[in-house]
mmCIF file of C-alpha atoms and ligand atoms in Angstrom:
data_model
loop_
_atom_site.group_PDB
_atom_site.id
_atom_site.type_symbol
_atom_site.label_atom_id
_atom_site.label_comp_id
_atom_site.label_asym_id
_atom_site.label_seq_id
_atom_site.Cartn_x
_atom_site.Cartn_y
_atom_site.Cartn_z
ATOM 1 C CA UNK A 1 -49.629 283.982 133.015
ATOM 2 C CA UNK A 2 -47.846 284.700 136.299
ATOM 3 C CA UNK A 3 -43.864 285.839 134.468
ATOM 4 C CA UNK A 4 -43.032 286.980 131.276
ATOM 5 C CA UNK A 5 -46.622 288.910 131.496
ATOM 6 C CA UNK A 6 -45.650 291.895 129.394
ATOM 7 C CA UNK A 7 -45.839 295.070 130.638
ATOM 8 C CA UNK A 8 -48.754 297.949 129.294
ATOM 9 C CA UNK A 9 -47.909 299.987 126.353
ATOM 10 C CA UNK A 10 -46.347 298.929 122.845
ATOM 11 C CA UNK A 11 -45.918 295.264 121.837
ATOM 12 C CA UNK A 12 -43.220 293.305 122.614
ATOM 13 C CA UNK A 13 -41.008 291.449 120.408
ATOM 14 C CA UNK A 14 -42.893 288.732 120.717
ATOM 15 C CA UNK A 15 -45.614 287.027 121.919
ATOM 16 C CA UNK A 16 -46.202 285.507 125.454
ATOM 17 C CA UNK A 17 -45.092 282.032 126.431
ATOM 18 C CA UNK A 18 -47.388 280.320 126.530
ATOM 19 C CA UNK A 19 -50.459 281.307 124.432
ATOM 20 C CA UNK A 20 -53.960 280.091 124.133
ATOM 21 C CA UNK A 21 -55.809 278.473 121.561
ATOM 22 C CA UNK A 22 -58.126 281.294 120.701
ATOM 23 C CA UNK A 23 -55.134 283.556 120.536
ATOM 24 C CA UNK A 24 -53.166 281.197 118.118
ATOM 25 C CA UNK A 25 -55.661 281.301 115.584
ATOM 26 C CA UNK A 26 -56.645 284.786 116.511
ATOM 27 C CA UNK A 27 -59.661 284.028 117.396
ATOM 28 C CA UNK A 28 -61.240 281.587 114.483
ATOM 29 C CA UNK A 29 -62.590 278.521 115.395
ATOM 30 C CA UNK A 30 -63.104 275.159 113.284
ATOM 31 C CA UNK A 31 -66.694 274.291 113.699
ATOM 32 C CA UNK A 32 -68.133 270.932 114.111
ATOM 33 C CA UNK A 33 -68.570 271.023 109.921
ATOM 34 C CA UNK A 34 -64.755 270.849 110.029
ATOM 35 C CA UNK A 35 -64.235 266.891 110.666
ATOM 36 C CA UNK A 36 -65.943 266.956 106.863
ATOM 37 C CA UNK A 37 -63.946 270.099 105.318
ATOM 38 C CA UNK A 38 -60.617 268.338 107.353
ATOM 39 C CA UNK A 39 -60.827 264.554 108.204
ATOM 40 C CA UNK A 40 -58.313 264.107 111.201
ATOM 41 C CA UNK A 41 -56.252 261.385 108.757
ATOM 42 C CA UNK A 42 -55.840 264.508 106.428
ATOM 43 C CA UNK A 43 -52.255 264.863 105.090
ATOM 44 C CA UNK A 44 -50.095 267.675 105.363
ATOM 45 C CA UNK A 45 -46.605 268.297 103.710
ATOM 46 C CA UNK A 46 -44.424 271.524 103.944
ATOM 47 C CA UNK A 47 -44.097 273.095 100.267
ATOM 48 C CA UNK A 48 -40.379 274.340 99.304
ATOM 49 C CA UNK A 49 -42.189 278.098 99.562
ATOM 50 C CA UNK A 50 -42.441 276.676 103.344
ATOM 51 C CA UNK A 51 -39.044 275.625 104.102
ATOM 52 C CA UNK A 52 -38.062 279.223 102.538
ATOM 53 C CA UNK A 53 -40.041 281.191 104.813
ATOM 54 C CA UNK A 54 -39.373 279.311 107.934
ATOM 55 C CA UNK A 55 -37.006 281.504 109.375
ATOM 56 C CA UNK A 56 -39.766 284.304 109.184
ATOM 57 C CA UNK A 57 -41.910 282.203 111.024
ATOM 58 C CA UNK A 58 -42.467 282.007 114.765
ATOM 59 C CA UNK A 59 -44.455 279.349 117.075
ATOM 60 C CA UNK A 60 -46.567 277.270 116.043
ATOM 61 C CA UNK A 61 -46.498 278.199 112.615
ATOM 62 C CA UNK A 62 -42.705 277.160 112.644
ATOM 63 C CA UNK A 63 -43.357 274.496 114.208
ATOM 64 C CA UNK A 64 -45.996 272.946 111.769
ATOM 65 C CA UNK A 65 -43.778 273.957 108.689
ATOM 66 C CA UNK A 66 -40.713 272.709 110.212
ATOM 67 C CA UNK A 67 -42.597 269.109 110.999
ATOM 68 C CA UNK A 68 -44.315 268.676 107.783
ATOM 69 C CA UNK A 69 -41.109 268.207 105.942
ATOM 70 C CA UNK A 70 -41.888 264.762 106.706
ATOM 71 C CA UNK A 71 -46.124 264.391 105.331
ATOM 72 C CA UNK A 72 -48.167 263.298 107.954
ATOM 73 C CA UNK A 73 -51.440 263.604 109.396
ATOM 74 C CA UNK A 74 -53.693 266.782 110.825
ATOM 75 C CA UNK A 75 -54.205 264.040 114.358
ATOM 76 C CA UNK A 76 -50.268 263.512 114.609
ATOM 77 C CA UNK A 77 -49.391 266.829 113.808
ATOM 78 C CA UNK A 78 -51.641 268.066 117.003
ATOM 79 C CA UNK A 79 -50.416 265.463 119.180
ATOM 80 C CA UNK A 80 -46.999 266.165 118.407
ATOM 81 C CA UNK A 81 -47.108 269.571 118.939
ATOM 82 C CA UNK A 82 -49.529 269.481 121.834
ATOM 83 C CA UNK A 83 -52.384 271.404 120.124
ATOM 84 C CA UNK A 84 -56.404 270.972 119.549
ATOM 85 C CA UNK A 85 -56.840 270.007 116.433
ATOM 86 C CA UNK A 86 -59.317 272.396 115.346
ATOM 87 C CA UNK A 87 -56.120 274.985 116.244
ATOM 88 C CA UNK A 88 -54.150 272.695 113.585
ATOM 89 C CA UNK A 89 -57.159 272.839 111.121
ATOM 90 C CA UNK A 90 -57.182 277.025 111.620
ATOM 91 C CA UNK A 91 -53.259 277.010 111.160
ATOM 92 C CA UNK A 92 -53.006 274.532 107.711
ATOM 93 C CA UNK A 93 -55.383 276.154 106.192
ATOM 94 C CA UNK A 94 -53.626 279.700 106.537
ATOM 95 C CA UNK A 95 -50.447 278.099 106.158
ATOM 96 C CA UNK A 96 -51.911 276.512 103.129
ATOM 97 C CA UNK A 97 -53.105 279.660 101.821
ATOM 98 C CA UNK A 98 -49.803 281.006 102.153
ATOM 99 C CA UNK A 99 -48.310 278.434 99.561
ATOM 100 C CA UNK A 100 -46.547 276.863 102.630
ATOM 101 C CA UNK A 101 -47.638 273.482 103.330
ATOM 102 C CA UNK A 102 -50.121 271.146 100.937
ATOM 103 C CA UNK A 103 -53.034 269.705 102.525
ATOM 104 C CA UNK A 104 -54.531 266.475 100.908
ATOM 105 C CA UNK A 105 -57.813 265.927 102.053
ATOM 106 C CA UNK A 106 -58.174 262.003 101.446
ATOM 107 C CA UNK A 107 -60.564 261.409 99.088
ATOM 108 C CA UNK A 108 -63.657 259.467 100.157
ATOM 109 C CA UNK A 109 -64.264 257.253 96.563
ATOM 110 C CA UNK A 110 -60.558 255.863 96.738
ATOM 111 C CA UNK A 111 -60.567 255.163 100.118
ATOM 112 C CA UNK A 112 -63.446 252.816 99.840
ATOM 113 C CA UNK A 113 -62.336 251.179 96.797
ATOM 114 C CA UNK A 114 -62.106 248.311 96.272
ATOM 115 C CA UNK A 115 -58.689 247.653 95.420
ATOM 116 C CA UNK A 116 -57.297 249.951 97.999
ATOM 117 C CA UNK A 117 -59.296 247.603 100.673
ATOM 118 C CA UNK A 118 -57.356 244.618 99.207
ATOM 119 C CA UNK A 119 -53.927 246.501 99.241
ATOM 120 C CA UNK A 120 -55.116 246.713 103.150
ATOM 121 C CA UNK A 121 -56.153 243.644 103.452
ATOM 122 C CA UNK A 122 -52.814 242.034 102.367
ATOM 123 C CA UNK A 123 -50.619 244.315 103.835
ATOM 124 C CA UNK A 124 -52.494 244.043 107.464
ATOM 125 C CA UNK A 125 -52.200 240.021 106.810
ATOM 126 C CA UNK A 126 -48.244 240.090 106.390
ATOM 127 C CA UNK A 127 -48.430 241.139 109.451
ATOM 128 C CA UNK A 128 -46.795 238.554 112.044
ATOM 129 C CA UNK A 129 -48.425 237.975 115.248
ATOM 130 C CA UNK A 130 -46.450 238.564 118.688
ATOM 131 C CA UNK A 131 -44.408 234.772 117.675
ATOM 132 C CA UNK A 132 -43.827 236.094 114.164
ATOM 133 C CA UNK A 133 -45.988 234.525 112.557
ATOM 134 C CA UNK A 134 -48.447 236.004 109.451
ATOM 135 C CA UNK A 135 -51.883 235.843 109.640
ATOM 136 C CA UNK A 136 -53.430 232.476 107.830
ATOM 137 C CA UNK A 137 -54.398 233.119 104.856
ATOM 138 C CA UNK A 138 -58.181 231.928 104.373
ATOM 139 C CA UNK B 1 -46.220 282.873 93.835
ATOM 140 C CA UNK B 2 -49.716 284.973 92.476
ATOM 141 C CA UNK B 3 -52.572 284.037 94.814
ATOM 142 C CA UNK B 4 -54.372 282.884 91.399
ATOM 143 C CA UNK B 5 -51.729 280.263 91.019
ATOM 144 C CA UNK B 6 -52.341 276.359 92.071
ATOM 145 C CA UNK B 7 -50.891 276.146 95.599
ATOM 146 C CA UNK B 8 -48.858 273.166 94.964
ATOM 147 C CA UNK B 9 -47.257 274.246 91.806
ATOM 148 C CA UNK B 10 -43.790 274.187 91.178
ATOM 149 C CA UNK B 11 -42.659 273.302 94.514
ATOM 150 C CA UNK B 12 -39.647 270.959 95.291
ATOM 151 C CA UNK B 13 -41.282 269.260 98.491
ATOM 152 C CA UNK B 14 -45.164 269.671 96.703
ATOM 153 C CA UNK B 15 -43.421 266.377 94.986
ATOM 154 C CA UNK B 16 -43.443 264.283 98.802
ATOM 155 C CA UNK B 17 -46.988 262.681 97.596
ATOM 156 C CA UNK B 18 -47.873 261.775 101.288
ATOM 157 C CA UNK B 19 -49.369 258.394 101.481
ATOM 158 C CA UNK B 20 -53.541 257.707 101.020
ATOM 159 C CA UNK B 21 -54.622 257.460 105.052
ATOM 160 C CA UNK B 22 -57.143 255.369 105.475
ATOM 161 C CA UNK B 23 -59.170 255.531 108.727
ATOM 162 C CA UNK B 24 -60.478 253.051 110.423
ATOM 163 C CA UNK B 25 -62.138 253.903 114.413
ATOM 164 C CA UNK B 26 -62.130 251.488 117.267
ATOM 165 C CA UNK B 27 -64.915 252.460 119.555
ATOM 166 C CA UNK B 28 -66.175 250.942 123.121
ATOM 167 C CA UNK B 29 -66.683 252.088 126.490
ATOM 168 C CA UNK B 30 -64.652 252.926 129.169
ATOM 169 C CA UNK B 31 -61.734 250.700 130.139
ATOM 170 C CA UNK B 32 -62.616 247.866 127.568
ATOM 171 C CA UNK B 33 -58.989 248.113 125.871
ATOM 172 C CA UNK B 34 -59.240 250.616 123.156
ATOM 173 C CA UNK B 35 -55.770 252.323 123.738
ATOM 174 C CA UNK B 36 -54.288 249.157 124.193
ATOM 175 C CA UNK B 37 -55.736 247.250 120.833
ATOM 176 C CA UNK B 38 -54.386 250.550 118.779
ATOM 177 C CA UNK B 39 -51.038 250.319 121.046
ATOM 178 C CA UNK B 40 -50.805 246.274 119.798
ATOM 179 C CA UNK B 41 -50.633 246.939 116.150
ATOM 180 C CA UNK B 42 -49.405 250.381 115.929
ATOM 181 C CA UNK B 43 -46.071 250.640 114.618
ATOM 182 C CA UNK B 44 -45.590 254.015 116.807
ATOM 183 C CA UNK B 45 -46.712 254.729 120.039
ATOM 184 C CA UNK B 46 -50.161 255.606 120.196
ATOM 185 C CA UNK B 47 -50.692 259.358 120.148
ATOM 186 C CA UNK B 48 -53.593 261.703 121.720
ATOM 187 C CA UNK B 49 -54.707 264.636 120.735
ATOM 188 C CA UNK B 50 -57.459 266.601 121.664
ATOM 189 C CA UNK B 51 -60.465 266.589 119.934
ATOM 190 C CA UNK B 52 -64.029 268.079 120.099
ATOM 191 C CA UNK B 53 -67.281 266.409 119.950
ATOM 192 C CA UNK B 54 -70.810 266.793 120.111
ATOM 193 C CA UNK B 55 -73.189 265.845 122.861
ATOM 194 C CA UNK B 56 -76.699 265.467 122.387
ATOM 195 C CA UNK B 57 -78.383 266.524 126.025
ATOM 196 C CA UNK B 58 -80.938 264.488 126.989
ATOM 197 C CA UNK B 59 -84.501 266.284 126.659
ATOM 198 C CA UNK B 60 -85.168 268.882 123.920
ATOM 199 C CA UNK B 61 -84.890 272.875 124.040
ATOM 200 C CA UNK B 62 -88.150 274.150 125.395
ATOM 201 C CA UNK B 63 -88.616 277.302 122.736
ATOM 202 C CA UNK B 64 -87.030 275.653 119.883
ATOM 203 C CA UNK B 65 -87.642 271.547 120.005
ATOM 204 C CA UNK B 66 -84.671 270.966 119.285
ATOM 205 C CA UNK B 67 -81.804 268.476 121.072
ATOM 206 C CA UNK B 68 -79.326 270.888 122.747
ATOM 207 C CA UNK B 69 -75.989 270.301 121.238
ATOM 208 C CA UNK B 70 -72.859 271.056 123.100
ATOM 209 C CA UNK B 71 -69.504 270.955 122.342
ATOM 210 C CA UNK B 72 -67.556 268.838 124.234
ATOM 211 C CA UNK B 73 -63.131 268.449 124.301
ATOM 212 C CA UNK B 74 -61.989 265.019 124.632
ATOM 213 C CA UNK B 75 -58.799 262.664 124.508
ATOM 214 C CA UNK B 76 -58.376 260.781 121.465
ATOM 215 C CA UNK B 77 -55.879 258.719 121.064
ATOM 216 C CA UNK B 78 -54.553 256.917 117.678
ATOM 217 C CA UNK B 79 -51.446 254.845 115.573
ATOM 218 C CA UNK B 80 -50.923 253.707 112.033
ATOM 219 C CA UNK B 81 -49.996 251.142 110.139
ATOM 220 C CA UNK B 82 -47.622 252.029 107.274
ATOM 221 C CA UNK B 83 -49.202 249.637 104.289
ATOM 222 C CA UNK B 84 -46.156 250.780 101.760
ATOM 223 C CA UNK B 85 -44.930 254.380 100.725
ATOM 224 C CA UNK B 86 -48.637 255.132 99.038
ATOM 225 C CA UNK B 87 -51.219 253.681 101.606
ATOM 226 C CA UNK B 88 -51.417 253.797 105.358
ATOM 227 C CA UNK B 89 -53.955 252.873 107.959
ATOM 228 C CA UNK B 90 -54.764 254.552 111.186
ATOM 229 C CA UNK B 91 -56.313 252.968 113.989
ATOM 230 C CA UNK B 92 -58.544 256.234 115.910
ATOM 231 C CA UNK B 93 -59.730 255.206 119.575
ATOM 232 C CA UNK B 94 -63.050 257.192 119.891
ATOM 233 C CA UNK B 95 -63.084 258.299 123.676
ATOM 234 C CA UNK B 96 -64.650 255.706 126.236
ATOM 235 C CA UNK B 97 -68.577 257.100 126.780
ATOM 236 C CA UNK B 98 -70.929 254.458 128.175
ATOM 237 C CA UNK B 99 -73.940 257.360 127.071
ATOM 238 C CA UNK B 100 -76.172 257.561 124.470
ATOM 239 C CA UNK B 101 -76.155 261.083 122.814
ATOM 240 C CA UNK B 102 -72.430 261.466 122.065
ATOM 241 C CA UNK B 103 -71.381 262.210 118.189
ATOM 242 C CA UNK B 104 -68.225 261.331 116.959
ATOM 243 C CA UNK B 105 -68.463 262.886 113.502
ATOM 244 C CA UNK B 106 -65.377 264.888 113.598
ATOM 245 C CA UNK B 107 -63.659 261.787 114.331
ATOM 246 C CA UNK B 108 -65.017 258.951 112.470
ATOM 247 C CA UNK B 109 -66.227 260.712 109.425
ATOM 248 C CA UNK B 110 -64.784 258.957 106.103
ATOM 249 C CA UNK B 111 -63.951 256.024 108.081
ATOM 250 C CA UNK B 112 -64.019 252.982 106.099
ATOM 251 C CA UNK B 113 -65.138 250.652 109.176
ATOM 252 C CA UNK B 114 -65.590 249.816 112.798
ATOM 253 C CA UNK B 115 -64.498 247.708 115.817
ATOM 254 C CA UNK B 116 -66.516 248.149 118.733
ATOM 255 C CA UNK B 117 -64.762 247.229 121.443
ATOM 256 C CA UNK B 118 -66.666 244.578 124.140
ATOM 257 C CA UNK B 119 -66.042 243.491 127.738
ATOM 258 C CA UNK B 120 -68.160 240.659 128.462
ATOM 259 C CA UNK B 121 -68.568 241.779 131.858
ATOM 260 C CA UNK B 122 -70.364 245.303 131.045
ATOM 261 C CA UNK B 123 -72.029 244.741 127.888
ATOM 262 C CA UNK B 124 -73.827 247.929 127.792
ATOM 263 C CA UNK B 125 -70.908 250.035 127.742
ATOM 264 C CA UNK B 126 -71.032 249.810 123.975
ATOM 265 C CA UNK B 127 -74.639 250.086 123.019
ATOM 266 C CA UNK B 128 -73.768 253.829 122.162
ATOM 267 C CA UNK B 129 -71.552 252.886 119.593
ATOM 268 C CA UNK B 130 -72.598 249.946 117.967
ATOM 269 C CA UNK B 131 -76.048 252.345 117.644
ATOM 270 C CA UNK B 132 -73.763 254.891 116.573
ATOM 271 C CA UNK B 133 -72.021 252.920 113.928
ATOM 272 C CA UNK B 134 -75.476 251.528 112.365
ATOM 273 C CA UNK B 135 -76.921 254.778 112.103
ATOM 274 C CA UNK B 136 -74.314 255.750 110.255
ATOM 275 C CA UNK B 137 -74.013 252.826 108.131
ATOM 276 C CA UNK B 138 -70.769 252.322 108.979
ATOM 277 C CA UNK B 139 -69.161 248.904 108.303
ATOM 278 C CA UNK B 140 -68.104 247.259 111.840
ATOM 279 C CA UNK B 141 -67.357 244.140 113.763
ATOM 280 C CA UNK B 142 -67.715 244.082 117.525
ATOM 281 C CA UNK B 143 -64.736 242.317 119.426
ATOM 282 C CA UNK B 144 -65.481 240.608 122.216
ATOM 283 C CA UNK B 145 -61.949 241.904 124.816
ATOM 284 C CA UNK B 146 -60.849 238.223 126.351
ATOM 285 C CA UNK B 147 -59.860 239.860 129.234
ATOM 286 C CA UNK B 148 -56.984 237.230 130.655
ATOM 287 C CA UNK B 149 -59.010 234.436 128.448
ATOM 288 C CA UNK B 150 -62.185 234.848 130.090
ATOM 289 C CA UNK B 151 -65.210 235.594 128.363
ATOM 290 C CA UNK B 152 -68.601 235.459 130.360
ATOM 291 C CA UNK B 153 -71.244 235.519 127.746
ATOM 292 C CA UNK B 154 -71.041 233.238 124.514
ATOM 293 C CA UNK B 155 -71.008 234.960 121.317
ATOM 294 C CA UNK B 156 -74.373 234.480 120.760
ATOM 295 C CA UNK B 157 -75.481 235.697 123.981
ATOM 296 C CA UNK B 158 -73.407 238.599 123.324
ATOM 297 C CA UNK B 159 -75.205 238.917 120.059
ATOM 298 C CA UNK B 160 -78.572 238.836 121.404
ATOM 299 C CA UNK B 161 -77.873 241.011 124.026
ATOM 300 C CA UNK B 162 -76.658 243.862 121.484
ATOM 301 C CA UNK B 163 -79.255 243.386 119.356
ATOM 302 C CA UNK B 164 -77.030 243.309 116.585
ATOM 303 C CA UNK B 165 -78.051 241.972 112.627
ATOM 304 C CA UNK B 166 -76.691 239.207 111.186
ATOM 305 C CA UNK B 167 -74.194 240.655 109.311
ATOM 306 C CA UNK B 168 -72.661 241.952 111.563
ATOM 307 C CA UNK B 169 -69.477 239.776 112.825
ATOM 308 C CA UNK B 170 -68.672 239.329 116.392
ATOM 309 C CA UNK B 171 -65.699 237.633 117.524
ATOM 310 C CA UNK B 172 -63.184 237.145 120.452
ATOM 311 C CA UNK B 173 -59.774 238.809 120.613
ATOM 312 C CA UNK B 174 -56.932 239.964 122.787
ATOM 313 C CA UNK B 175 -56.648 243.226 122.795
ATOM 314 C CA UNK B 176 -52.502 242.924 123.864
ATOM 315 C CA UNK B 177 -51.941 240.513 120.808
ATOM 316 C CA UNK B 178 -50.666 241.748 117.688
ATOM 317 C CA UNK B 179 -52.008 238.942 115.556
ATOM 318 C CA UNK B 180 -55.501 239.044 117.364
ATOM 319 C CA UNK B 181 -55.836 242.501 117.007
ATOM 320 C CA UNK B 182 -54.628 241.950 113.475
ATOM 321 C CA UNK B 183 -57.322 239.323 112.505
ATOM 322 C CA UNK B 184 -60.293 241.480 114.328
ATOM 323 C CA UNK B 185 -59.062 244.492 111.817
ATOM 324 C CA UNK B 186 -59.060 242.236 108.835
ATOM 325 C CA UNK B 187 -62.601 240.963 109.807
ATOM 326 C CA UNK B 188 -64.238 245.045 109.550
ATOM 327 C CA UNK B 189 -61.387 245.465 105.906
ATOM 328 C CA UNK B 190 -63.028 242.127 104.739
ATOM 329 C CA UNK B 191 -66.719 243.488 105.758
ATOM 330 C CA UNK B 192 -66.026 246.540 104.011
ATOM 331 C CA UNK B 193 -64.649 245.026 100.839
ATOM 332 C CA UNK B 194 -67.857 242.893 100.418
ATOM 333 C CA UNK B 195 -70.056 245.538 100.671
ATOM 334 C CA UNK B 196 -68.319 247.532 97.622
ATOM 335 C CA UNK B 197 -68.975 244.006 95.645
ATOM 336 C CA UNK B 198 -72.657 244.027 96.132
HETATM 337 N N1 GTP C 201 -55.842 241.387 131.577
HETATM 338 C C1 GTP C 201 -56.131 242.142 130.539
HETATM 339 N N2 GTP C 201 -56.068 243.460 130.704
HETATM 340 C C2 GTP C 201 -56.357 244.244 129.656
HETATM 341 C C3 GTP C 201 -56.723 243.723 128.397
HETATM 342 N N3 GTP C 201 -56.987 244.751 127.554
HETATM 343 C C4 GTP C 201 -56.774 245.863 128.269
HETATM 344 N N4 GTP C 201 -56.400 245.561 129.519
HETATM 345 C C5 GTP C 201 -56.136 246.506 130.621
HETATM 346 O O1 GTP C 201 -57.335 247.185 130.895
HETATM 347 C C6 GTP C 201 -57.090 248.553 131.180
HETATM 348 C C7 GTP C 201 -57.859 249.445 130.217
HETATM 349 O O2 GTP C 201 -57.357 249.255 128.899
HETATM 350 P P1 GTP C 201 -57.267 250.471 127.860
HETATM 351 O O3 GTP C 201 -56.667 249.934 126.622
HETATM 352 O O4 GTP C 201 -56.608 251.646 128.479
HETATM 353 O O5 GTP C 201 -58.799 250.755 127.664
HETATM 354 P P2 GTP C 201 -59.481 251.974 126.923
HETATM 355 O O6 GTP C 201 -60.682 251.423 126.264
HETATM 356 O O7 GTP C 201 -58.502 252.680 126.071
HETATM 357 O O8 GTP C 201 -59.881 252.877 128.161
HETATM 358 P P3 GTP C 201 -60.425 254.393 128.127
HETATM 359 O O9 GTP C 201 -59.633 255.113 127.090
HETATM 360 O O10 GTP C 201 -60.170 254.888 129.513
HETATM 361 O O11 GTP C 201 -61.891 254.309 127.832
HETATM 362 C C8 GTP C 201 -55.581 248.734 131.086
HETATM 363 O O12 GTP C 201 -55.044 248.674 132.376
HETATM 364 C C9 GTP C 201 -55.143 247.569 130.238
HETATM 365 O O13 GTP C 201 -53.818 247.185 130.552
HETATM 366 C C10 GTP C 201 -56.770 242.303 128.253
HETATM 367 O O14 GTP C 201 -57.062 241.755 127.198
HETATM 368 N N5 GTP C 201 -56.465 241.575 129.357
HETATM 369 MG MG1 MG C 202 -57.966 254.721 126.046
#
C-alpha cells in the first residue's frame, strides 16, 4: 500500500484501504469442498438482528448486511462488491453465525423436481424473442 | 439472541423468503459466445465474479501417484432470470478452457443442466466440457453458435465429431437472440424434466 500505510505502534482506528482477501477473512479460506457446503446460487438475506447492528459494522461486513436487505445470491453478492467468492462464503457464514444475515443453501431434491422444472419451463417459454414474440408452444 | 437459538427466529427480514435459484451452467471454449448467450436472456447485466477452480496437471505426482491438483482463480461471469417471486434461474458461464483437466465443481455443482457452447469452426474447444458434463451426469444440450448464420459442419457431423450419445440434443442457435437462446435453454429444462420421469 503506498499512502494511508499506518505508521508502527498501536492500531489505528481502522483498518487500511484497501485490504486483502486473506486479511478480510483473517486468514480462513473456503476450500474446494465449499462449492458443496455453499453453491454459488446460494441465497442470502440480512436478518432484522442485521439491519440493527449495521452501524457497528465496518467494510465488507457492512457492506454485505447493508446489500442483503434485498435476498440475493453468494455469485452477485461477490460481483457486486468486488470480492472472491470464497471471501463471501468466509464472511456469510460468520455473519450468519452472528444472527445477521440467513443463508439458504438451495436444496438439491426441489431443485430437480419435477414440478419446479415445469414452473421453469413455462416461465422461460413466456419469454418473447427479440420481436416480442413467445416461444411456440410444442 | 442465545447462540442455542434457530438463527432465523423471530426476525422481521428472516420473513424475505428469497426465491428457489436454480442453476443452470453454459460451458464452451474460448470466444464461442458464452458471455454473450447469458447477456441475451439475462434480465440484468451479466455479472463476474471471481471464482476458484481446480486443475488437474497433466502427468501424476512421482511419490504419491496421484494427479497434482492446483487451485486456479478465474472470471466467471453470470445473469438470472426472475421466474416469479419464489423461483429464479441463473445462467453461470464456466470460464473459456479449450484443456482437458479443468474442474468446475465449485461452479456447476447442483446444476440442474448444461449448454455447451459450439463454434463450428473449432470444434474441439469443447471436448473438455461436454466430457466434463457426462462424467458428471449432468443433463446438457450442445448449441451449435451460428456465428452471422454460418455453420460449417452439419449437425450430424458435429455429432460425430463430439462423440456425443444419442440423447444428447444438439442444435443451432444465436447466441445474440433472446428467443434462440431461450429455446436452446428450454431444450437442457425439457432434457432434465424427462429424466426425473423415467
Ligand atoms: N457475429 C457473431 N458474433 C458473435 C456471436 N456470438 C458471439 N459473438 C462475438 O464473439 C465474441 C466472443 O463472444 P463472447 O460471448 O464474449 O464469448 P465467450 O465464450 O464468453 O468468451 P470467453 O469468455 O472469452 O471464453 C464477441 O466479440 C461477441 O460479440 C454470434 O452469434 N455472431
Ligand atoms: Mg465470456
Amino acid at each position: 500500500m503506498a499512502d494511508g500505510t499506518p505508521p508502527p505502534g498501536p492500531d489505528p482506528v481502522g483498518p487500511a484501504p484497501a485490504v486483502r482477501p486473506f486479511l478480510v477473512t483473517a486468514g480462513r479460506v473456503a476450500d474446494a469442498a465449499s462449492g458443496r457446503s455453499m453453491p454459488v446460487e446460494t441465497q442470502v438475506v440480512t436478518t432484522a438482528a442485521g439491519l440493527d447492528a449495521l452501524g457497528r459494522l465496518s467494510f465488507e461486513r457492512y457492506d454485505i448486511v447493508a446489500a442483503c436487505r434485498l435476498p440475493q445470491s453468494i455469485a452477485e453478492l461477490a460481483a457486486r462488491l468486488r470480492l472472491h467468492l470464497n471471501v463471501v462464503r468466509v464472511l456469510a457464514e460468520d455473519l450468519r453465525e452472528a444472527g445477521q444475515l440467513t443463508v439458504h443453501v438451495p436444496d438439491a431434491e426441489a431443485t430437480h423436481d419435477a414440478s419446479v422444472l415445469r414452473r421453469l419451463i413455462d416461465g422461460l417459454r413466456a419469454i418473447p424473442d427479440s420481436r416480442g414474440e413467445p416461444s411456440d408452444t410444442d | 439472541m442465545t447462540p442455542t437459538e434457530p438463527l432465523t427466529r423471530g426476525t422481521a427480514a428472516a420473513a424475505v423468503r428469497p426465491p428457489l435459484p436454480v442453476k443452470m451452467v453454459i460451458a464452451g471454449g474460448f470466444g464461442v459466445g458464452k458471455t454473450t448467450t447469458v447477456g441475451s436472456i439475462s434480465e440484468i447485466e451479466p455479472l463476474t465474479t471471481e471464482a476458484s477452480i481446480t486443475e488437474v496437471a497433466a502427468g501424476v505426482d512421482d511419490l504419491t501417484h496421484t494427479p497434482r491438483k492446483t487451485t486456479t482463480t478465474v472470471a466467471m461471469d453470470f445473469g438470472c432470470i426472475t421466474i416469479d417471486p419464489t423461483l429464479k434461474l441463473y445462467l453461470f458461464g464456466t470460464p473459456g478452457q479449450e484443456r482437458f483437466g479443468f474442474m468446475w465443481d465449485d461452479i456447476v455443482e447442483g446444476a440442474v443442466g448444461g449448454l455447451v457452447i459450439v463454434d463450428t469452426r473449432r470444434l474441439d474447444d469443447c471436448y473438455a466440457a461436454v466430457d466434463y458434463f457426462e462424467h458428471k451426469e449432468i443433463p446438457f444440450a450442445v448449441a451449435v453458435n451460428a456465428f452471422d448464420g454460418q455453420v460449417e459442419h452439419s449437425l450430424d457431423e458435429v455429432r460425430w465429431a463430439l462423440d456425443v450419445s444419442d440423447g444428447v440434443p444438439v442444435v443451432v442457435f444465436d447466441a445474440r437472440e433472446r428467443g434462440s437462446v431461450r429455446d436452446a435453454l428450454l431444450v437442457v429444462l425439457e432434457l432434465a424434466l424427462a429424466r426425473t420421469e423415467n
